[in-house]
Short mmCIF file of N, CA, C and O in Angstrom, two decimals:
data_model
loop_
_atom_site.label_atom_id
_atom_site.label_comp_id
_atom_site.label_asym_id
_atom_site.label_seq_id
_atom_site.Cartn_x
_atom_site.Cartn_y
_atom_site.Cartn_z
N MET A 16 153.75 94.13 351.29
CA MET A 16 153.32 93.47 350.08
C MET A 16 151.92 92.90 350.26
O MET A 16 151.09 92.98 349.38
N ARG A 17 151.65 92.30 351.42
CA ARG A 17 150.35 91.71 351.66
C ARG A 17 149.27 92.79 351.65
O ARG A 17 148.17 92.57 351.17
N THR A 18 149.58 93.98 352.15
CA THR A 18 148.62 95.09 352.14
C THR A 18 148.27 95.49 350.72
O THR A 18 147.11 95.72 350.39
N PHE A 19 149.27 95.56 349.84
CA PHE A 19 149.03 95.91 348.44
C PHE A 19 148.12 94.88 347.78
O PHE A 19 147.17 95.23 347.08
N ALA A 20 148.38 93.58 348.02
CA ALA A 20 147.56 92.53 347.42
C ALA A 20 146.12 92.61 347.92
O ALA A 20 145.18 92.48 347.14
N ALA A 21 145.94 92.87 349.20
CA ALA A 21 144.58 92.98 349.75
C ALA A 21 143.87 94.19 349.15
O ALA A 21 142.68 94.13 348.81
N LEU A 22 144.59 95.29 349.01
CA LEU A 22 144.00 96.49 348.41
C LEU A 22 143.62 96.23 346.96
O LEU A 22 142.53 96.59 346.52
N ALA A 23 144.50 95.59 346.22
CA ALA A 23 144.22 95.32 344.81
C ALA A 23 143.00 94.41 344.67
O ALA A 23 142.14 94.65 343.84
N LEU A 24 142.90 93.38 345.50
CA LEU A 24 141.75 92.49 345.41
C LEU A 24 140.46 93.17 345.84
O LEU A 24 139.40 92.89 345.30
N SER A 25 140.54 94.09 346.79
CA SER A 25 139.33 94.76 347.24
C SER A 25 138.75 95.69 346.17
O SER A 25 137.59 96.07 346.23
N CYS A 26 139.56 96.08 345.18
CA CYS A 26 139.10 96.98 344.13
C CYS A 26 138.55 96.26 342.91
O CYS A 26 138.05 96.89 342.00
N LEU A 27 138.66 94.94 342.87
CA LEU A 27 138.16 94.19 341.72
C LEU A 27 136.65 94.13 341.77
O LEU A 27 136.07 93.46 342.61
N ILE A 28 136.02 94.84 340.89
CA ILE A 28 134.56 94.85 340.83
C ILE A 28 134.13 94.83 339.38
O ILE A 28 134.84 95.34 338.52
N PRO A 29 132.99 94.22 339.09
CA PRO A 29 132.55 94.23 337.69
C PRO A 29 132.32 95.65 337.21
O PRO A 29 131.82 96.51 337.95
N ALA A 30 132.66 95.93 335.98
CA ALA A 30 132.49 97.28 335.43
C ALA A 30 131.05 97.73 335.50
O ALA A 30 130.76 98.90 335.72
N SER A 31 130.11 96.79 335.35
CA SER A 31 128.70 97.16 335.38
C SER A 31 128.26 97.59 336.77
O SER A 31 127.27 98.29 336.91
N VAL A 32 128.98 97.17 337.81
CA VAL A 32 128.62 97.52 339.18
C VAL A 32 129.31 98.80 339.62
O VAL A 32 128.81 99.55 340.44
N CYS A 33 130.47 99.06 339.08
CA CYS A 33 131.27 100.21 339.47
C CYS A 33 130.72 101.46 338.79
O CYS A 33 131.10 101.78 337.67
N ALA A 34 129.84 102.15 339.45
CA ALA A 34 129.24 103.35 338.86
C ALA A 34 130.13 104.55 339.13
O ALA A 34 130.34 104.94 340.26
N ALA A 35 130.65 105.11 338.08
CA ALA A 35 131.50 106.29 338.18
C ALA A 35 130.61 107.53 338.16
O ALA A 35 129.43 107.47 337.83
N ASP A 36 131.19 108.64 338.49
CA ASP A 36 130.48 109.93 338.53
C ASP A 36 130.13 110.35 337.10
O ASP A 36 131.02 110.61 336.30
N PRO A 37 128.82 110.45 336.77
CA PRO A 37 128.45 110.82 335.40
C PRO A 37 128.96 112.20 335.00
O PRO A 37 129.33 112.42 333.84
N GLU A 38 129.01 113.14 335.94
CA GLU A 38 129.52 114.48 335.62
C GLU A 38 131.00 114.43 335.27
O GLU A 38 131.45 115.10 334.35
N LEU A 39 131.77 113.60 335.99
CA LEU A 39 133.18 113.41 335.67
C LEU A 39 133.32 112.79 334.27
O LEU A 39 134.19 113.19 333.51
N GLY A 40 132.46 111.85 333.93
CA GLY A 40 132.50 111.25 332.61
C GLY A 40 132.24 112.26 331.51
O GLY A 40 132.95 112.31 330.51
N TYR A 41 131.23 113.10 331.71
CA TYR A 41 130.90 114.13 330.73
C TYR A 41 132.04 115.14 330.59
O TYR A 41 132.45 115.47 329.48
N ARG A 42 132.57 115.62 331.73
CA ARG A 42 133.68 116.59 331.68
C ARG A 42 134.91 115.99 331.00
O ARG A 42 135.57 116.64 330.19
N SER A 43 135.21 114.74 331.33
CA SER A 43 136.37 114.08 330.72
C SER A 43 136.18 113.94 329.22
O SER A 43 137.11 114.18 328.44
N TYR A 44 134.97 113.58 328.80
CA TYR A 44 134.67 113.47 327.38
C TYR A 44 134.83 114.82 326.70
O TYR A 44 135.48 114.92 325.64
N MET A 45 134.24 115.85 327.27
CA MET A 45 134.30 117.17 326.65
C MET A 45 135.74 117.68 326.56
O MET A 45 136.12 118.29 325.57
N ASP A 46 136.54 117.40 327.57
CA ASP A 46 137.94 117.85 327.58
C ASP A 46 138.82 117.11 326.57
O ASP A 46 139.67 117.71 325.92
N ALA A 47 138.62 115.79 326.46
CA ALA A 47 139.55 114.98 325.67
C ALA A 47 139.01 114.50 324.33
O ALA A 47 139.80 114.19 323.44
N CYS A 48 137.70 114.45 324.16
CA CYS A 48 137.14 113.75 323.00
C CYS A 48 136.29 114.62 322.07
O CYS A 48 136.22 114.36 320.87
N ALA A 49 135.60 115.59 322.63
CA ALA A 49 134.61 116.35 321.86
C ALA A 49 135.21 117.11 320.69
O ALA A 49 134.53 117.34 319.69
N GLY A 50 136.48 117.48 320.76
CA GLY A 50 137.10 118.20 319.65
C GLY A 50 137.01 117.42 318.35
O GLY A 50 136.76 117.99 317.29
N CYS A 51 137.19 116.12 318.41
CA CYS A 51 137.09 115.29 317.22
C CYS A 51 135.71 114.64 317.08
O CYS A 51 135.14 114.61 316.00
N HIS A 52 135.20 114.09 318.17
CA HIS A 52 133.97 113.30 318.11
C HIS A 52 132.70 114.13 318.27
O HIS A 52 131.61 113.61 318.07
N GLY A 53 132.82 115.40 318.64
CA GLY A 53 131.65 116.26 318.78
C GLY A 53 131.00 116.15 320.15
O GLY A 53 131.18 115.17 320.87
N SER A 54 130.23 117.15 320.51
CA SER A 54 129.63 117.21 321.85
C SER A 54 128.60 116.10 322.07
O SER A 54 128.32 115.73 323.20
N GLU A 55 128.04 115.56 321.00
CA GLU A 55 127.07 114.47 321.11
C GLU A 55 127.68 113.11 320.75
O GLU A 55 126.95 112.13 320.61
N ALA A 56 129.00 113.06 320.57
CA ALA A 56 129.75 111.82 320.29
C ALA A 56 129.43 111.20 318.94
O ALA A 56 129.59 110.01 318.74
N ARG A 57 129.04 112.01 317.97
CA ARG A 57 128.63 111.49 316.67
C ARG A 57 129.72 111.59 315.59
O ARG A 57 129.47 111.34 314.42
N GLY A 58 130.93 112.00 315.97
CA GLY A 58 132.02 112.07 315.00
C GLY A 58 132.09 113.36 314.22
O GLY A 58 132.75 113.44 313.19
N ASP A 59 131.40 114.38 314.72
CA ASP A 59 131.31 115.64 313.98
C ASP A 59 131.89 116.82 314.75
O ASP A 59 131.38 117.93 314.68
N GLY A 60 132.97 116.58 315.46
CA GLY A 60 133.61 117.66 316.22
C GLY A 60 134.25 118.68 315.31
O GLY A 60 134.46 118.44 314.11
N PRO A 61 134.61 119.83 315.86
CA PRO A 61 135.16 120.92 315.04
C PRO A 61 136.49 120.59 314.36
O PRO A 61 136.80 121.18 313.33
N THR A 62 137.25 119.65 314.88
CA THR A 62 138.53 119.31 314.23
C THR A 62 138.42 118.07 313.35
O THR A 62 139.40 117.71 312.70
N ALA A 63 137.27 117.43 313.29
CA ALA A 63 137.11 116.19 312.51
C ALA A 63 137.46 116.41 311.04
O ALA A 63 138.09 115.54 310.42
N ALA A 64 137.08 117.54 310.48
CA ALA A 64 137.34 117.80 309.07
C ALA A 64 138.83 117.96 308.77
O ALA A 64 139.25 117.82 307.62
N LEU A 65 139.63 118.23 309.78
CA LEU A 65 141.07 118.42 309.57
C LEU A 65 141.84 117.10 309.57
O LEU A 65 143.02 117.08 309.20
N LEU A 66 141.20 116.02 309.99
CA LEU A 66 141.88 114.73 310.12
C LEU A 66 141.88 113.97 308.81
O LEU A 66 141.01 114.15 307.97
N THR A 67 142.86 113.09 308.65
CA THR A 67 142.96 112.29 307.44
C THR A 67 142.25 110.94 307.57
O THR A 67 142.23 110.16 306.62
N VAL A 68 141.71 110.65 308.74
CA VAL A 68 140.95 109.41 308.97
C VAL A 68 139.54 109.79 309.39
O VAL A 68 139.33 110.84 310.00
N PRO A 69 138.56 108.95 309.04
CA PRO A 69 137.19 109.24 309.47
C PRO A 69 137.07 109.16 310.99
O PRO A 69 137.67 108.30 311.62
N VAL A 70 136.31 110.05 311.57
CA VAL A 70 136.08 110.06 313.02
C VAL A 70 134.78 109.30 313.28
O VAL A 70 133.73 109.70 312.79
N PRO A 71 134.85 108.20 314.04
CA PRO A 71 133.65 107.38 314.22
C PRO A 71 132.60 108.02 315.13
O PRO A 71 132.91 108.82 316.00
N ASP A 72 131.37 107.61 314.89
CA ASP A 72 130.24 107.95 315.73
C ASP A 72 130.31 107.04 316.96
O ASP A 72 130.14 105.83 316.85
N LEU A 73 130.59 107.61 318.12
CA LEU A 73 130.78 106.81 319.34
C LEU A 73 129.47 106.33 319.94
O LEU A 73 129.48 105.50 320.84
N THR A 74 128.34 106.82 319.44
CA THR A 74 127.06 106.34 319.94
C THR A 74 126.71 104.99 319.31
O THR A 74 125.68 104.41 319.65
N ARG A 75 127.57 104.48 318.45
CA ARG A 75 127.30 103.22 317.73
C ARG A 75 128.27 102.10 318.09
O ARG A 75 128.33 101.08 317.42
N PHE A 76 129.06 102.28 319.17
CA PHE A 76 129.98 101.21 319.60
C PHE A 76 129.23 99.88 319.74
O PHE A 76 129.65 98.86 319.19
N ALA A 77 128.16 99.88 320.50
CA ALA A 77 127.42 98.64 320.75
C ALA A 77 126.83 98.10 319.45
O ALA A 77 126.89 96.89 319.19
N ALA A 78 126.25 98.96 318.63
CA ALA A 78 125.65 98.51 317.37
C ALA A 78 126.69 97.84 316.48
O ALA A 78 126.38 96.86 315.78
N ARG A 79 127.92 98.33 316.51
CA ARG A 79 128.99 97.74 315.69
C ARG A 79 129.55 96.46 316.31
O ARG A 79 130.36 95.78 315.70
N ASN A 80 129.09 96.14 317.54
CA ASN A 80 129.59 94.96 318.26
C ASN A 80 128.41 94.05 318.63
O ASN A 80 128.32 93.59 319.78
N ASP A 81 127.51 93.82 317.70
CA ASP A 81 126.34 92.94 317.90
C ASP A 81 125.53 93.32 319.13
O ASP A 81 125.01 92.47 319.84
N GLY A 82 125.42 94.61 319.41
CA GLY A 82 124.59 95.10 320.50
C GLY A 82 125.26 95.14 321.87
O GLY A 82 124.64 95.56 322.84
N ALA A 83 126.50 94.70 321.96
CA ALA A 83 127.20 94.67 323.26
C ALA A 83 128.19 95.82 323.35
O ALA A 83 128.97 96.05 322.42
N PHE A 84 128.16 96.51 324.47
CA PHE A 84 129.13 97.58 324.72
C PHE A 84 130.24 96.97 325.57
O PHE A 84 130.03 96.66 326.74
N ASP A 85 131.40 96.79 325.00
CA ASP A 85 132.54 96.15 325.68
C ASP A 85 133.34 97.23 326.42
O ASP A 85 134.19 97.90 325.82
N VAL A 86 133.05 97.38 327.70
CA VAL A 86 133.70 98.40 328.52
C VAL A 86 135.22 98.26 328.47
O VAL A 86 135.93 99.24 328.27
N ALA A 87 135.72 97.05 328.63
CA ALA A 87 137.17 96.84 328.65
C ALA A 87 137.81 97.24 327.33
O ALA A 87 138.87 97.86 327.32
N ALA A 88 137.18 96.90 326.21
CA ALA A 88 137.74 97.26 324.91
C ALA A 88 137.80 98.77 324.73
O ALA A 88 138.78 99.31 324.21
N VAL A 89 136.78 99.47 325.20
CA VAL A 89 136.76 100.93 325.06
C VAL A 89 137.80 101.56 325.99
O VAL A 89 138.49 102.50 325.60
N VAL A 90 137.94 101.04 327.21
CA VAL A 90 138.99 101.52 328.11
C VAL A 90 140.34 101.38 327.44
O VAL A 90 141.14 102.31 327.42
N ARG A 91 140.60 100.19 326.88
CA ARG A 91 141.91 99.94 326.24
C ARG A 91 142.14 100.83 325.03
O ARG A 91 143.27 101.22 324.74
N LEU A 92 141.09 101.17 324.31
CA LEU A 92 141.22 102.06 323.16
C LEU A 92 141.57 103.48 323.61
O LEU A 92 142.46 104.12 323.05
N ILE A 93 140.90 103.95 324.65
CA ILE A 93 141.15 105.30 325.14
C ILE A 93 142.54 105.45 325.73
O ILE A 93 143.24 106.43 325.47
N ASP A 94 142.96 104.46 326.54
CA ASP A 94 144.26 104.63 327.19
C ASP A 94 145.44 104.18 326.33
O ASP A 94 146.59 104.32 326.71
N GLY A 95 145.15 103.66 325.12
CA GLY A 95 146.22 103.33 324.18
C GLY A 95 146.73 101.91 324.24
O GLY A 95 147.68 101.57 323.55
N ARG A 96 146.09 101.04 325.01
CA ARG A 96 146.55 99.66 325.07
C ARG A 96 146.13 98.84 323.86
O ARG A 96 146.66 97.77 323.63
N SER A 97 145.18 99.32 323.09
CA SER A 97 144.82 98.63 321.86
C SER A 97 144.60 99.67 320.76
O SER A 97 144.44 100.86 321.04
N GLY A 98 144.60 99.21 319.54
CA GLY A 98 144.37 100.11 318.43
C GLY A 98 145.61 100.81 317.90
O GLY A 98 145.52 101.61 316.99
N LEU A 99 146.75 100.50 318.47
CA LEU A 99 147.98 101.14 317.99
C LEU A 99 148.73 100.23 317.04
O LEU A 99 148.76 99.03 317.20
N THR A 100 149.36 100.83 316.07
CA THR A 100 150.24 100.10 315.17
C THR A 100 151.67 100.56 315.49
O THR A 100 151.88 101.40 316.36
N ALA A 101 152.61 100.06 314.75
CA ALA A 101 154.02 100.37 315.04
C ALA A 101 154.30 101.87 315.05
O ALA A 101 155.13 102.34 315.82
N HIS A 102 153.62 102.62 314.23
CA HIS A 102 153.88 104.06 314.15
C HIS A 102 152.68 104.88 314.62
O HIS A 102 152.44 105.98 314.13
N GLY A 103 151.92 104.33 315.55
CA GLY A 103 150.75 105.03 316.04
C GLY A 103 149.50 104.52 315.35
O GLY A 103 149.52 103.52 314.66
N GLY A 104 148.41 105.19 315.56
CA GLY A 104 147.16 104.77 314.95
C GLY A 104 146.24 105.96 314.81
O GLY A 104 146.61 107.10 315.14
N PRO A 105 145.03 105.73 314.34
CA PRO A 105 144.12 106.84 314.13
C PRO A 105 143.63 107.47 315.43
O PRO A 105 143.28 108.63 315.46
N MET A 106 143.64 106.71 316.52
CA MET A 106 143.17 107.22 317.81
C MET A 106 144.38 107.56 318.68
O MET A 106 145.17 106.69 319.02
N PRO A 107 144.54 108.83 319.04
CA PRO A 107 145.65 109.19 319.94
C PRO A 107 145.48 108.54 321.31
O PRO A 107 144.37 108.23 321.72
N MET A 108 146.58 108.35 322.02
CA MET A 108 146.53 107.80 323.37
C MET A 108 146.16 108.93 324.34
O MET A 108 146.83 109.96 324.37
N PHE A 109 145.10 108.72 325.10
CA PHE A 109 144.67 109.73 326.05
C PHE A 109 144.87 109.30 327.50
O PHE A 109 144.56 110.07 328.40
N GLY A 110 145.40 108.11 327.71
CA GLY A 110 145.59 107.63 329.07
C GLY A 110 146.40 108.58 329.93
O GLY A 110 146.08 108.79 331.10
N GLY A 111 147.42 109.19 329.37
CA GLY A 111 148.26 110.11 330.12
C GLY A 111 147.57 111.42 330.47
O GLY A 111 147.97 112.10 331.42
N LEU A 112 146.55 111.79 329.74
CA LEU A 112 145.81 113.02 330.02
C LEU A 112 144.67 112.81 331.01
O LEU A 112 144.25 113.74 331.68
N LEU A 113 144.16 111.60 331.06
CA LEU A 113 143.01 111.30 331.91
C LEU A 113 143.46 110.58 333.16
O LEU A 113 143.09 109.44 333.43
N THR A 114 144.29 111.26 333.92
CA THR A 114 144.84 110.67 335.14
C THR A 114 143.90 110.89 336.31
O THR A 114 143.03 111.75 336.28
N GLY A 115 144.09 110.10 337.32
CA GLY A 115 143.28 110.21 338.52
C GLY A 115 143.45 108.95 339.35
O GLY A 115 144.34 108.13 339.10
N LYS A 116 142.57 108.79 340.30
CA LYS A 116 142.59 107.63 341.18
C LYS A 116 142.45 106.36 340.35
O LYS A 116 141.66 106.30 339.42
N SER A 117 143.25 105.35 340.67
CA SER A 117 143.19 104.07 339.97
C SER A 117 142.01 103.25 340.42
O SER A 117 141.65 103.25 341.61
N VAL A 118 141.41 102.56 339.47
CA VAL A 118 140.36 101.59 339.77
C VAL A 118 140.66 100.34 338.97
O VAL A 118 141.31 100.40 337.92
N VAL A 119 140.22 99.20 339.47
CA VAL A 119 140.38 97.93 338.78
C VAL A 119 138.99 97.35 338.60
O VAL A 119 138.23 97.23 339.55
N ILE A 120 138.66 97.03 337.34
CA ILE A 120 137.36 96.45 337.05
C ILE A 120 137.54 95.05 336.48
O ILE A 120 138.63 94.69 336.04
N ASP A 121 136.49 94.27 336.52
CA ASP A 121 136.49 92.97 335.87
C ASP A 121 136.06 93.17 334.42
O ASP A 121 134.98 93.71 334.17
N ALA A 122 136.87 92.72 333.50
CA ALA A 122 136.48 92.74 332.09
C ALA A 122 135.44 91.65 331.87
O ALA A 122 135.23 90.79 332.73
N ALA A 123 134.79 91.66 330.73
CA ALA A 123 133.74 90.68 330.44
C ALA A 123 134.27 89.24 330.51
O ALA A 123 133.54 88.33 330.87
N ASP A 124 135.56 89.05 330.22
CA ASP A 124 136.14 87.71 330.29
C ASP A 124 136.61 87.34 331.69
O ASP A 124 137.18 86.29 331.90
N GLY A 125 136.37 88.22 332.66
CA GLY A 125 136.74 87.96 334.05
C GLY A 125 138.13 88.43 334.44
O GLY A 125 138.50 88.37 335.61
N SER A 126 138.91 88.90 333.49
CA SER A 126 140.26 89.36 333.82
C SER A 126 140.21 90.76 334.42
O SER A 126 139.34 91.56 334.07
N PRO A 127 141.13 91.06 335.33
CA PRO A 127 141.15 92.40 335.92
C PRO A 127 141.72 93.41 334.93
O PRO A 127 142.60 93.10 334.13
N LEU A 128 141.18 94.61 334.98
CA LEU A 128 141.63 95.68 334.11
C LEU A 128 141.77 96.95 334.94
O LEU A 128 140.79 97.44 335.49
N ALA A 129 142.98 97.45 335.04
CA ALA A 129 143.24 98.69 335.78
C ALA A 129 143.05 99.88 334.84
O ALA A 129 143.44 99.84 333.68
N THR A 130 142.44 100.93 335.38
CA THR A 130 142.28 102.17 334.64
C THR A 130 142.19 103.30 335.66
O THR A 130 142.51 103.11 336.82
N THR A 131 141.79 104.47 335.22
CA THR A 131 141.63 105.58 336.15
C THR A 131 140.14 105.94 336.25
O THR A 131 139.35 105.61 335.36
N GLU A 132 139.78 106.61 337.33
CA GLU A 132 138.38 107.04 337.49
C GLU A 132 137.90 107.89 336.32
O GLU A 132 136.79 107.67 335.83
N PRO A 133 138.70 108.86 335.82
CA PRO A 133 138.20 109.64 334.68
C PRO A 133 137.94 108.80 333.44
O PRO A 133 136.96 109.03 332.73
N ILE A 134 138.79 107.82 333.15
CA ILE A 134 138.57 106.97 331.98
C ILE A 134 137.34 106.12 332.18
O ILE A 134 136.48 106.02 331.28
N LEU A 135 137.19 105.50 333.34
CA LEU A 135 136.00 104.68 333.59
C LEU A 135 134.73 105.53 333.52
O LEU A 135 133.74 105.11 332.92
N ALA A 136 134.76 106.72 334.09
CA ALA A 136 133.59 107.60 334.04
C ALA A 136 133.27 107.97 332.60
O ALA A 136 132.10 107.98 332.19
N LEU A 137 134.28 108.27 331.81
CA LEU A 137 134.08 108.61 330.39
C LEU A 137 133.46 107.43 329.64
O LEU A 137 132.51 107.60 328.88
N VAL A 138 133.98 106.24 329.87
CA VAL A 138 133.47 105.04 329.20
C VAL A 138 132.02 104.79 329.59
O VAL A 138 131.18 104.48 328.75
N GLN A 139 131.70 104.95 330.87
CA GLN A 139 130.32 104.75 331.30
C GLN A 139 129.41 105.83 330.71
O GLN A 139 128.26 105.56 330.37
N TRP A 140 129.92 107.05 330.57
CA TRP A 140 129.13 108.11 329.92
C TRP A 140 128.85 107.71 328.47
O TRP A 140 127.72 107.83 327.99
N LEU A 141 129.87 107.21 327.77
CA LEU A 141 129.67 106.76 326.39
C LEU A 141 128.67 105.60 326.32
O LEU A 141 127.83 105.55 325.42
N GLU A 142 128.76 104.69 327.27
CA GLU A 142 127.84 103.56 327.29
C GLU A 142 126.39 104.05 327.41
O GLU A 142 125.49 103.50 326.78
N SER A 143 126.19 105.12 328.17
CA SER A 143 124.83 105.65 328.36
C SER A 143 124.31 106.35 327.10
O SER A 143 123.12 106.65 327.01
N ARG A 144 125.17 106.59 326.13
CA ARG A 144 124.80 107.30 324.90
C ARG A 144 124.60 106.37 323.70
O ARG A 144 124.42 106.82 322.58
N GLN A 145 124.64 105.07 323.94
CA GLN A 145 124.56 104.12 322.82
C GLN A 145 123.17 104.10 322.18
O GLN A 145 122.15 104.17 322.84
N GLU A 146 123.19 104.01 320.86
CA GLU A 146 121.97 103.93 320.05
C GLU A 146 122.01 102.68 319.20
O GLU A 146 123.07 102.14 318.95
N GLU A 147 120.89 102.25 318.74
CA GLU A 147 120.84 101.05 317.90
C GLU A 147 121.05 101.37 316.45
O GLU A 147 120.95 102.38 315.94
#
């Protein structure tokens, strides 16, 4: 048990410091997100027209949040921990598809947030695509 606790604490790093593989982020995005959000993350993917809800432009996350890109909020949206209602929501849960090595990051409020390397890499790729 003590080994697990030491391992868990050693992985707590701020999201801004934990640089994931940009190529993994791009591949993860293209595999799981581009169908709806488009290859440039602007909400114009080939299946967007088939959906009954508008597909958001992901390059505007920060602009819609007073200029701040909330890594933890985006992680939670992708893996399904937020944005769901009793019968699902407009954003499918992709946490089960984006599996890999676990990482724990510090959210902006200082709380630990566990995710996978592919999700963190995807979120950091999205962060690099933000526009005003």
